[in-house]
Amino acid sequence: MSHPAPTDPPPSPPPPPPEAVGPLMRSLSVLRELTAGCGRQAVGDLVRGTGLARSTVDRVLSTLGRLGYVRTEGRDAVLAPRLLELGNAYLAACELPDRLGPLADRLADELDESVSLAVPDGDGVRFVHQATRRRAMSLAFRIGDLLPAERGAPGALFADAWDADDWRRWRQRRAADPADAGFPAVPPRRPGEAPDDASGAGFEARVAAARSAGWSQDDQLIEPGLVAVAVPVRDPAGRTVCAVSVVSHTSRLSADALREAVLPRLRDTVDAMEYALSLPGRPADAPASPHAASWMRASKQELGPEFVESVARGLTTLTAFGTGRAELPLTAVAEATGLPRATARRALITLEHLGYVAAGDKLFRLTPKVLELGFAHLSGLTLPAIAQPHLAALVERVHDSASMAVLSGDDIQYVARVPTVRIMSVNITLGTRFPAYATSMGRVLLAGLPPAEASARLALTRPEPLTRHTVTDRDRLTALLEKVRAEGYALVDEELEEGLRSLAVPVHDRTGRVVSAVNVSTHAGRCSPDEAREALLPALREAAAAIEADLRVAGRYVRIPVV
């Protein structure tokens, strides 16, 4: 096959179609710029980076803030976890993480090596699932990260389906960006480090070898020491929909030794994956609320020109897709979002122009490029990082210190904290541990365990009186845990320290399991326990509910570390 010369100049981007929605295009440029800044940028830097007017950026940020996708902290704009719902829509629609992710996880456990699922995205490769082994030298890529096709094992499998135009675009990209600076997830190349010659013949040879062998190998193409072997996964029609890779390090295995060790088991897993893809689809999940349009109108009435409805409408169309709704006609998108058909059409045309939506046979579908909208950065958030802004808002509301803790053995361990400034305040640092039985957060966490497990923990604990108020009788503690379980909160008055009162509520993950607790600590002399409960409990529950809402979105396809 002959391909265009590598000296072809890069083409100019096509102009937007007449129906394109300008504000939507500008808002997406702001999200991309924020993503490039690792999720945080000063507003002034956003203005310079996007080339937009300051007033335009302010209106976009105000709208994105109303949607919950961005928050402001001082002079900075920060990506918020709820933005992950856009990437979740793509992942749910393609169904690859749901159907194949458990098989990838099982393979990683069996081999004790990292396993990835990746899909083609233009002339790149984008990850949609990661089962990573925790080692000193381990895979650091995240869901949503984009790699050049030529730097990794999956790319050679996907490039086998490229036509002449695809190869032309690949050569033009390499000529324009020889250091791979446009791929922040991979280490940039230094002069002379490119694994292929300038014509790309080396990559073409690897594509041909992968076609013949049925597998592809990465011998330190991404960075020194990293090796991998990948096998394509095909749908019932025979199309390669993704690649599954086993990744290791040369400190453990060479590239050839890795292939010999894992290829038979990898092929067995691919057979199981292809069978999983042949099974009937899962029931469709709920689309975007058809009441979104009325919510947008209410937001416009409240915020006036600071809320740009066309931005909100355009982004909402992305959430019309999901499990069982991989491809939708225009009418279905309009019905799912409650938007007028003409409005949904213009939004989809804009998103198609920008590469986030593909169209064919009057059906629209999301592309992997949706994951570029902050997904990789936000997928790395920990539970404390998700909780921190909500704790800060809680402190601003109640004017007392707020904390988050997790259960660690018989103790609680503080993982997030926002102190308040008072003459008399509670001074606790992250990592501090206290006995669970004598703290409000500890009782919430113990009450969140299955009753038999909570009783077993108490039976092995030797409660000691930390103050004259500390409850140490196991029967009383068991009764208190039952009360906490029934009421959904715990109030501990001067049991940990004289003069210290604490009120705590649980935080649940998307499965309903209690994963942490949040509390407000105050001085017991300021008010009675009943007054503290009345003043603090509603705000505390609202903060916990806000954290849980973020966890439901962030934890759909990503494991959220608790520390």
PDB file of N, CA and C in Angstrom, residues 455-526:
ATOM      1  N   SER A 455     -20.462  -6.079  66.522  1.00  0.00           N
ATOM      2  CA  SER A 455     -20.434  -6.725  67.843  1.00  0.00           C
ATOM      3  C   SER A 455     -19.109  -7.439  68.062  1.00  0.00           C
ATOM      4  N   ALA A 456     -18.597  -8.096  67.023  1.00  0.00           N
ATOM      5  CA  ALA A 456     -17.326  -8.799  67.151  1.00  0.00           C
ATOM      6  C   ALA A 456     -16.190  -7.820  67.436  1.00  0.00           C
ATOM      7  N   ARG A 457     -16.216  -6.666  66.781  1.00  0.00           N
ATOM      8  CA  ARG A 457     -15.174  -5.658  67.035  1.00  0.00           C
ATOM      9  C   ARG A 457     -15.241  -5.164  68.468  1.00  0.00           C
ATOM     10  N   LEU A 458     -16.456  -4.885  68.942  1.00  0.00           N
ATOM     11  CA  LEU A 458     -16.597  -4.416  70.328  1.00  0.00           C
ATOM     12  C   LEU A 458     -16.137  -5.479  71.318  1.00  0.00           C
ATOM     13  N   ALA A 459     -16.392  -6.745  70.988  1.00  0.00           N
ATOM     14  CA  ALA A 459     -16.011  -7.821  71.899  1.00  0.00           C
ATOM     15  C   ALA A 459     -14.495  -7.913  72.054  1.00  0.00           C
ATOM     16  N   LEU A 460     -13.764  -7.502  71.027  1.00  0.00           N
ATOM     17  CA  LEU A 460     -12.304  -7.558  71.074  1.00  0.00           C
ATOM     18  C   LEU A 460     -11.677  -6.257  71.569  1.00  0.00           C
ATOM     19  N   THR A 461     -12.505  -5.255  71.821  1.00  0.00           N
ATOM     20  CA  THR A 461     -12.017  -3.950  72.258  1.00  0.00           C
ATOM     21  C   THR A 461     -12.007  -3.876  73.781  1.00  0.00           C
ATOM     22  N   ARG A 462     -11.050  -3.184  74.328  1.00  0.00           N
ATOM     23  CA  ARG A 462     -11.003  -2.933  75.769  1.00  0.00           C
ATOM     24  C   ARG A 462     -11.235  -1.442  76.009  1.00  0.00           C
ATOM     25  N   PRO A 463     -12.497  -1.047  76.084  1.00  0.00           N
ATOM     26  CA  PRO A 463     -12.786   0.380  76.262  1.00  0.00           C
ATOM     27  C   PRO A 463     -12.216   0.906  77.583  1.00  0.00           C
ATOM     28  N   GLU A 464     -11.568   2.032  77.499  1.00  0.00           N
ATOM     29  CA  GLU A 464     -11.002   2.664  78.695  1.00  0.00           C
ATOM     30  C   GLU A 464     -11.620   4.040  78.859  1.00  0.00           C
ATOM     31  N   PRO A 465     -11.800   4.482  80.091  1.00  0.00           N
ATOM     32  CA  PRO A 465     -12.381   5.818  80.325  1.00  0.00           C
ATOM     33  C   PRO A 465     -11.378   6.918  79.978  1.00  0.00           C
ATOM     34  N   LEU A 466     -11.659   7.647  78.930  1.00  0.00           N
ATOM     35  CA  LEU A 466     -10.786   8.757  78.533  1.00  0.00           C
ATOM     36  C   LEU A 466     -11.147  10.033  79.280  1.00  0.00           C
ATOM     37  N   THR A 467     -12.397  10.160  79.682  1.00  0.00           N
ATOM     38  CA  THR A 467     -12.881  11.230  80.555  1.00  0.00           C
ATOM     39  C   THR A 467     -13.890  10.597  81.505  1.00  0.00           C
ATOM     40  N   ARG A 468     -14.426  11.387  82.433  1.00  0.00           N
ATOM     41  CA  ARG A 468     -15.430  10.858  83.368  1.00  0.00           C
ATOM     42  C   ARG A 468     -16.755  10.558  82.673  1.00  0.00           C
ATOM     43  N   HIS A 469     -16.892  10.979  81.393  1.00  0.00           N
ATOM     44  CA  HIS A 469     -18.137  10.754  80.647  1.00  0.00           C
ATOM     45  C   HIS A 469     -18.045   9.583  79.673  1.00  0.00           C
ATOM     46  N   THR A 470     -16.863   9.010  79.465  1.00  0.00           N
ATOM     47  CA  THR A 470     -16.687   7.974  78.446  1.00  0.00           C
ATOM     48  C   THR A 470     -17.507   6.725  78.764  1.00  0.00           C
ATOM     49  N   VAL A 471     -18.254   6.273  77.779  1.00  0.00           N
ATOM     50  CA  VAL A 471     -19.014   5.030  77.911  1.00  0.00           C
ATOM     51  C   VAL A 471     -18.060   3.861  77.636  1.00  0.00           C
ATOM     52  N   THR A 472     -17.918   2.975  78.610  1.00  0.00           N
ATOM     53  CA  THR A 472     -17.007   1.836  78.459  1.00  0.00           C
ATOM     54  C   THR A 472     -17.732   0.492  78.554  1.00  0.00           C
ATOM     55  N   ASP A 473     -18.968   0.492  78.987  1.00  0.00           N
ATOM     56  CA  ASP A 473     -19.723  -0.750  79.098  1.00  0.00           C
ATOM     57  C   ASP A 473     -20.113  -1.238  77.700  1.00  0.00           C
ATOM     58  N   ARG A 474     -19.774  -2.495  77.372  1.00  0.00           N
ATOM     59  CA  ARG A 474     -20.020  -3.002  76.020  1.00  0.00           C
ATOM     60  C   ARG A 474     -21.503  -3.079  75.691  1.00  0.00           C
ATOM     61  N   ASP A 475     -22.330  -3.436  76.659  1.00  0.00           N
ATOM     62  CA  ASP A 475     -23.768  -3.499  76.391  1.00  0.00           C
ATOM     63  C   ASP A 475     -24.316  -2.117  76.066  1.00  0.00           C
ATOM     64  N   ARG A 476     -23.859  -1.108  76.794  1.00  0.00           N
ATOM     65  CA  ARG A 476     -24.307   0.267  76.502  1.00  0.00           C
ATOM     66  C   ARG A 476     -23.801   0.719  75.136  1.00  0.00           C
ATOM     67  N   LEU A 477     -22.558   0.357  74.827  1.00  0.00           N
ATOM     68  CA  LEU A 477     -22.025   0.727  73.508  1.00  0.00           C
ATOM     69  C   LEU A 477     -22.808   0.039  72.395  1.00  0.00           C
ATOM     70  N   THR A 478     -23.164  -1.218  72.589  1.00  0.00           N
ATOM     71  CA  THR A 478     -23.961  -1.921  71.583  1.00  0.00           C
ATOM     72  C   THR A 478     -25.307  -1.235  71.390  1.00  0.00           C
ATOM     73  N   ALA A 479     -25.927  -0.823  72.490  1.00  0.00           N
ATOM     74  CA  ALA A 479     -27.216  -0.132  72.398  1.00  0.00           C
ATOM     75  C   ALA A 479     -27.055   1.216  71.699  1.00  0.00           C
ATOM     76  N   LEU A 480     -25.939   1.899  71.973  1.00  0.00           N
ATOM     77  CA  LEU A 480     -25.700   3.184  71.313  1.00  0.00           C
ATOM     78  C   LEU A 480     -25.515   3.004  69.810  1.00  0.00           C
ATOM     79  N   LEU A 481     -24.832   1.937  69.411  1.00  0.00           N
ATOM     80  CA  LEU A 481     -24.649   1.689  67.977  1.00  0.00           C
ATOM     81  C   LEU A 481     -25.981   1.397  67.310  1.00  0.00           C
ATOM     82  N   GLU A 482     -26.857   0.672  67.967  1.00  0.00           N
ATOM     83  CA  GLU A 482     -28.185   0.412  67.408  1.00  0.00           C
ATOM     84  C   GLU A 482     -28.953   1.713  67.232  1.00  0.00           C
ATOM     85  N   LYS A 483     -28.804   2.618  68.201  1.00  0.00           N
ATOM     86  CA  LYS A 483     -29.470   3.923  68.119  1.00  0.00           C
ATOM     87  C   LYS A 483     -28.909   4.735  66.950  1.00  0.00           C
ATOM     88  N   VAL A 484     -27.586   4.718  66.808  1.00  0.00           N
ATOM     89  CA  VAL A 484     -26.954   5.438  65.694  1.00  0.00           C
ATOM     90  C   VAL A 484     -27.423   4.858  64.359  1.00  0.00           C
ATOM     91  N   ARG A 485     -27.503   3.539  64.281  1.00  0.00           N
ATOM     92  CA  ARG A 485     -27.928   2.873  63.056  1.00  0.00           C
ATOM     93  C   ARG A 485     -29.357   3.284  62.689  1.00  0.00           C
ATOM     94  N   ALA A 486     -30.201   3.435  63.693  1.00  0.00           N
ATOM     95  CA  ALA A 486     -31.601   3.781  63.456  1.00  0.00           C
ATOM     96  C   ALA A 486     -31.775   5.255  63.119  1.00  0.00           C
ATOM     97  N   GLU A 487     -31.002   6.123  63.773  1.00  0.00           N
ATOM     98  CA  GLU A 487     -31.198   7.572  63.615  1.00  0.00           C
ATOM     99  C   GLU A 487     -30.313   8.189  62.539  1.00  0.00           C
ATOM    100  N   GLY A 488     -29.226   7.509  62.172  1.00  0.00           N
ATOM    101  CA  GLY A 488     -28.378   8.015  61.108  1.00  0.00           C
ATOM    102  C   GLY A 488     -27.397   9.092  61.536  1.00  0.00           C
ATOM    103  N   TYR A 489     -27.147   9.224  62.802  1.00  0.00           N
ATOM    104  CA  TYR A 489     -26.147  10.179  63.281  1.00  0.00           C
ATOM    105  C   TYR A 489     -25.699   9.756  64.674  1.00  0.00           C
ATOM    106  N   ALA A 490     -24.589  10.325  65.117  1.00  0.00           N
ATOM    107  CA  ALA A 490     -24.091  10.080  66.474  1.00  0.00           C
ATOM    108  C   ALA A 490     -23.682  11.400  67.092  1.00  0.00           C
ATOM    109  N   LEU A 491     -24.046  11.585  68.327  1.00  0.00           N
ATOM    110  CA  LEU A 491     -23.610  12.751  69.099  1.00  0.00           C
ATOM    111  C   LEU A 491     -22.842  12.236  70.307  1.00  0.00           C
ATOM    112  N   VAL A 492     -21.606  12.672  70.443  1.00  0.00           N
ATOM    113  CA  VAL A 492     -20.750  12.268  71.562  1.00  0.00           C
ATOM    114  C   VAL A 492     -20.378  13.519  72.341  1.00  0.00           C
ATOM    115  N   ASP A 493     -20.698  13.486  73.622  1.00  0.00           N
ATOM    116  CA  ASP A 493     -20.549  14.682  74.461  1.00  0.00           C
ATOM    117  C   ASP A 493     -19.484  14.446  75.522  1.00  0.00           C
ATOM    118  N   GLU A 494     -18.321  15.037  75.334  1.00  0.00           N
ATOM    119  CA  GLU A 494     -17.228  15.045  76.320  1.00  0.00           C
ATOM    120  C   GLU A 494     -16.733  13.645  76.689  1.00  0.00           C
ATOM    121  N   GLU A 495     -16.841  12.692  75.775  1.00  0.00           N
ATOM    122  CA  GLU A 495     -16.332  11.339  76.046  1.00  0.00           C
ATOM    123  C   GLU A 495     -14.882  11.175  75.609  1.00  0.00           C
ATOM    124  N   LEU A 496     -14.472  11.900  74.587  1.00  0.00           N
ATOM    125  CA  LEU A 496     -13.087  11.840  74.128  1.00  0.00           C
ATOM    126  C   LEU A 496     -12.218  12.822  74.898  1.00  0.00           C
ATOM    127  N   GLU A 497     -12.778  14.001  75.134  1.00  0.00           N
ATOM    128  CA  GLU A 497     -12.045  15.052  75.843  1.00  0.00           C
ATOM    129  C   GLU A 497     -13.046  15.958  76.533  1.00  0.00           C
ATOM    130  N   GLU A 498     -12.717  16.374  77.731  1.00  0.00           N
ATOM    131  CA  GLU A 498     -13.594  17.266  78.481  1.00  0.00           C
ATOM    132  C   GLU A 498     -13.838  18.546  77.676  1.00  0.00           C
ATOM    133  N   GLY A 499     -15.108  18.925  77.577  1.00  0.00           N
ATOM    134  CA  GLY A 499     -15.460  20.158  76.882  1.00  0.00           C
ATOM    135  C   GLY A 499     -15.648  20.014  75.390  1.00  0.00           C
ATOM    136  N   LEU A 500     -15.394  18.810  74.835  1.00  0.00           N
ATOM    137  CA  LEU A 500     -15.496  18.606  73.389  1.00  0.00           C
ATOM    138  C   LEU A 500     -16.779  17.855  73.055  1.00  0.00           C
ATOM    139  N   ARG A 501     -17.571  18.451  72.168  1.00  0.00           N
ATOM    140  CA  ARG A 501     -18.796  17.808  71.683  1.00  0.00           C
ATOM    141  C   ARG A 501     -18.650  17.608  70.171  1.00  0.00           C
ATOM    142  N   SER A 502     -19.113  16.457  69.692  1.00  0.00           N
ATOM    143  CA  SER A 502     -18.977  16.144  68.267  1.00  0.00           C
ATOM    144  C   SER A 502     -20.243  15.477  67.761  1.00  0.00           C
ATOM    145  N   LEU A 503     -20.644  15.878  66.559  1.00  0.00           N
ATOM    146  CA  LEU A 503     -21.819  15.327  65.895  1.00  0.00           C
ATOM    147  C   LEU A 503     -21.367  14.792  64.545  1.00  0.00           C
ATOM    148  N   ALA A 504     -21.735  13.546  64.222  1.00  0.00           N
ATOM    149  CA  ALA A 504     -21.244  12.910  62.994  1.00  0.00           C
ATOM    150  C   ALA A 504     -22.368  12.205  62.263  1.00  0.00           C
ATOM    151  N   VAL A 505     -22.210  12.106  60.923  1.00  0.00           N
ATOM    152  CA  VAL A 505     -23.134  11.352  60.067  1.00  0.00           C
ATOM    153  C   VAL A 505     -22.306  10.504  59.115  1.00  0.00           C
ATOM    154  N   PRO A 506     -22.895   9.437  58.576  1.00  0.00           N
ATOM    155  CA  PRO A 506     -22.145   8.574  57.650  1.00  0.00           C
ATOM    156  C   PRO A 506     -22.098   9.131  56.234  1.00  0.00           C
ATOM    157  N   VAL A 507     -21.121   8.650  55.479  1.00  0.00           N
ATOM    158  CA  VAL A 507     -21.016   8.905  54.040  1.00  0.00           C
ATOM    159  C   VAL A 507     -21.034   7.547  53.347  1.00  0.00           C
ATOM    160  N   HIS A 508     -21.978   7.368  52.415  1.00  0.00           N
ATOM    161  CA  HIS A 508     -22.144   6.100  51.711  1.00  0.00           C
ATOM    162  C   HIS A 508     -21.560   6.202  50.297  1.00  0.00           C
ATOM    163  N   ASP A 509     -21.038   5.083  49.794  1.00  0.00           N
ATOM    164  CA  ASP A 509     -20.622   5.048  48.392  1.00  0.00           C
ATOM    165  C   ASP A 509     -21.825   4.705  47.522  1.00  0.00           C
ATOM    166  N   ARG A 510     -21.602   4.509  46.223  1.00  0.00           N
ATOM    167  CA  ARG A 510     -22.726   4.302  45.304  1.00  0.00           C
ATOM    168  C   ARG A 510     -23.433   2.964  45.532  1.00  0.00           C
ATOM    169  N   THR A 511     -22.803   2.041  46.276  1.00  0.00           N
ATOM    170  CA  THR A 511     -23.451   0.777  46.595  1.00  0.00           C
ATOM    171  C   THR A 511     -24.235   0.838  47.902  1.00  0.00           C
ATOM    172  N   GLY A 512     -24.151   1.961  48.624  1.00  0.00           N
ATOM    173  CA  GLY A 512     -24.834   2.089  49.904  1.00  0.00           C
ATOM    174  C   GLY A 512     -23.984   1.733  51.098  1.00  0.00           C
ATOM    175  N   ARG A 513     -22.738   1.341  50.872  1.00  0.00           N
ATOM    176  CA  ARG A 513     -21.843   0.974  51.975  1.00  0.00           C
ATOM    177  C   ARG A 513     -21.290   2.229  52.635  1.00  0.00           C
ATOM    178  N   VAL A 514     -21.215   2.225  53.970  1.00  0.00           N
ATOM    179  CA  VAL A 514     -20.626   3.349  54.698  1.00  0.00           C
ATOM    180  C   VAL A 514     -19.110   3.283  54.526  1.00  0.00           C
ATOM    181  N   VAL A 515     -18.539   4.322  53.915  1.00  0.00           N
ATOM    182  CA  VAL A 515     -17.096   4.328  53.650  1.00  0.00           C
ATOM    183  C   VAL A 515     -16.351   5.326  54.511  1.00  0.00           C
ATOM    184  N   SER A 516     -17.063   6.281  55.066  1.00  0.00           N
ATOM    185  CA  SER A 516     -16.412   7.270  55.922  1.00  0.00           C
ATOM    186  C   SER A 516     -17.486   7.972  56.745  1.00  0.00           C
ATOM    187  N   ALA A 517     -17.036   8.871  57.585  1.00  0.00           N
ATOM    188  CA  ALA A 517     -17.954   9.687  58.382  1.00  0.00           C
ATOM    189  C   ALA A 517     -17.454  11.114  58.376  1.00  0.00           C
ATOM    190  N   VAL A 518     -18.377  12.055  58.476  1.00  0.00           N
ATOM    191  CA  VAL A 518     -18.013  13.460  58.606  1.00  0.00           C
ATOM    192  C   VAL A 518     -18.622  13.990  59.896  1.00  0.00           C
ATOM    193  N   ASN A 519     -17.915  14.935  60.508  1.00  0.00           N
ATOM    194  CA  ASN A 519     -18.418  15.462  61.776  1.00  0.00           C
ATOM    195  C   ASN A 519     -18.172  16.955  61.885  1.00  0.00           C
ATOM    196  N   VAL A 520     -18.823  17.541  62.839  1.00  0.00           N
ATOM    197  CA  VAL A 520     -18.571  18.911  63.267  1.00  0.00           C
ATOM    198  C   VAL A 520     -18.234  18.848  64.750  1.00  0.00           C
ATOM    199  N   SER A 521     -17.119  19.456  65.125  1.00  0.00           N
ATOM    200  CA  SER A 521     -16.693  19.485  66.519  1.00  0.00           C
ATOM    201  C   SER A 521     -16.833  20.895  67.064  1.00  0.00           C
ATOM    202  N   THR A 522     -17.312  20.975  68.279  1.00  0.00           N
ATOM    203  CA  THR A 522     -17.517  22.285  68.898  1.00  0.00           C
ATOM    204  C   THR A 522     -17.281  22.183  70.388  1.00  0.00           C
ATOM    205  N   HIS A 523     -17.232  23.316  71.061  1.00  0.00           N
ATOM    206  CA  HIS A 523     -17.040  23.323  72.505  1.00  0.00           C
ATOM    207  C   HIS A 523     -18.381  23.112  73.184  1.00  0.00           C
ATOM    208  N   ALA A 524     -18.410  22.213  74.164  1.00  0.00           N
ATOM    209  CA  ALA A 524     -19.661  21.842  74.816  1.00  0.00           C
ATOM    210  C   ALA A 524     -20.296  22.994  75.573  1.00  0.00           C
ATOM    211  N   GLY A 525     -19.517  23.998  75.936  1.00  0.00           N
ATOM    212  CA  GLY A 525     -20.068  25.095  76.724  1.00  0.00           C
ATOM    213  C   GLY A 525     -20.866  26.108  75.929  1.00  0.00           C
ATOM    214  N   ARG A 526     -20.862  25.993  74.596  1.00  0.00           N
ATOM    215  CA  ARG A 526     -21.545  27.005  73.790  1.00  0.00           C
ATOM    216  C   ARG A 526     -23.055  26.829  73.772  1.00  0.00           C
TER     217      ARG A 526
END
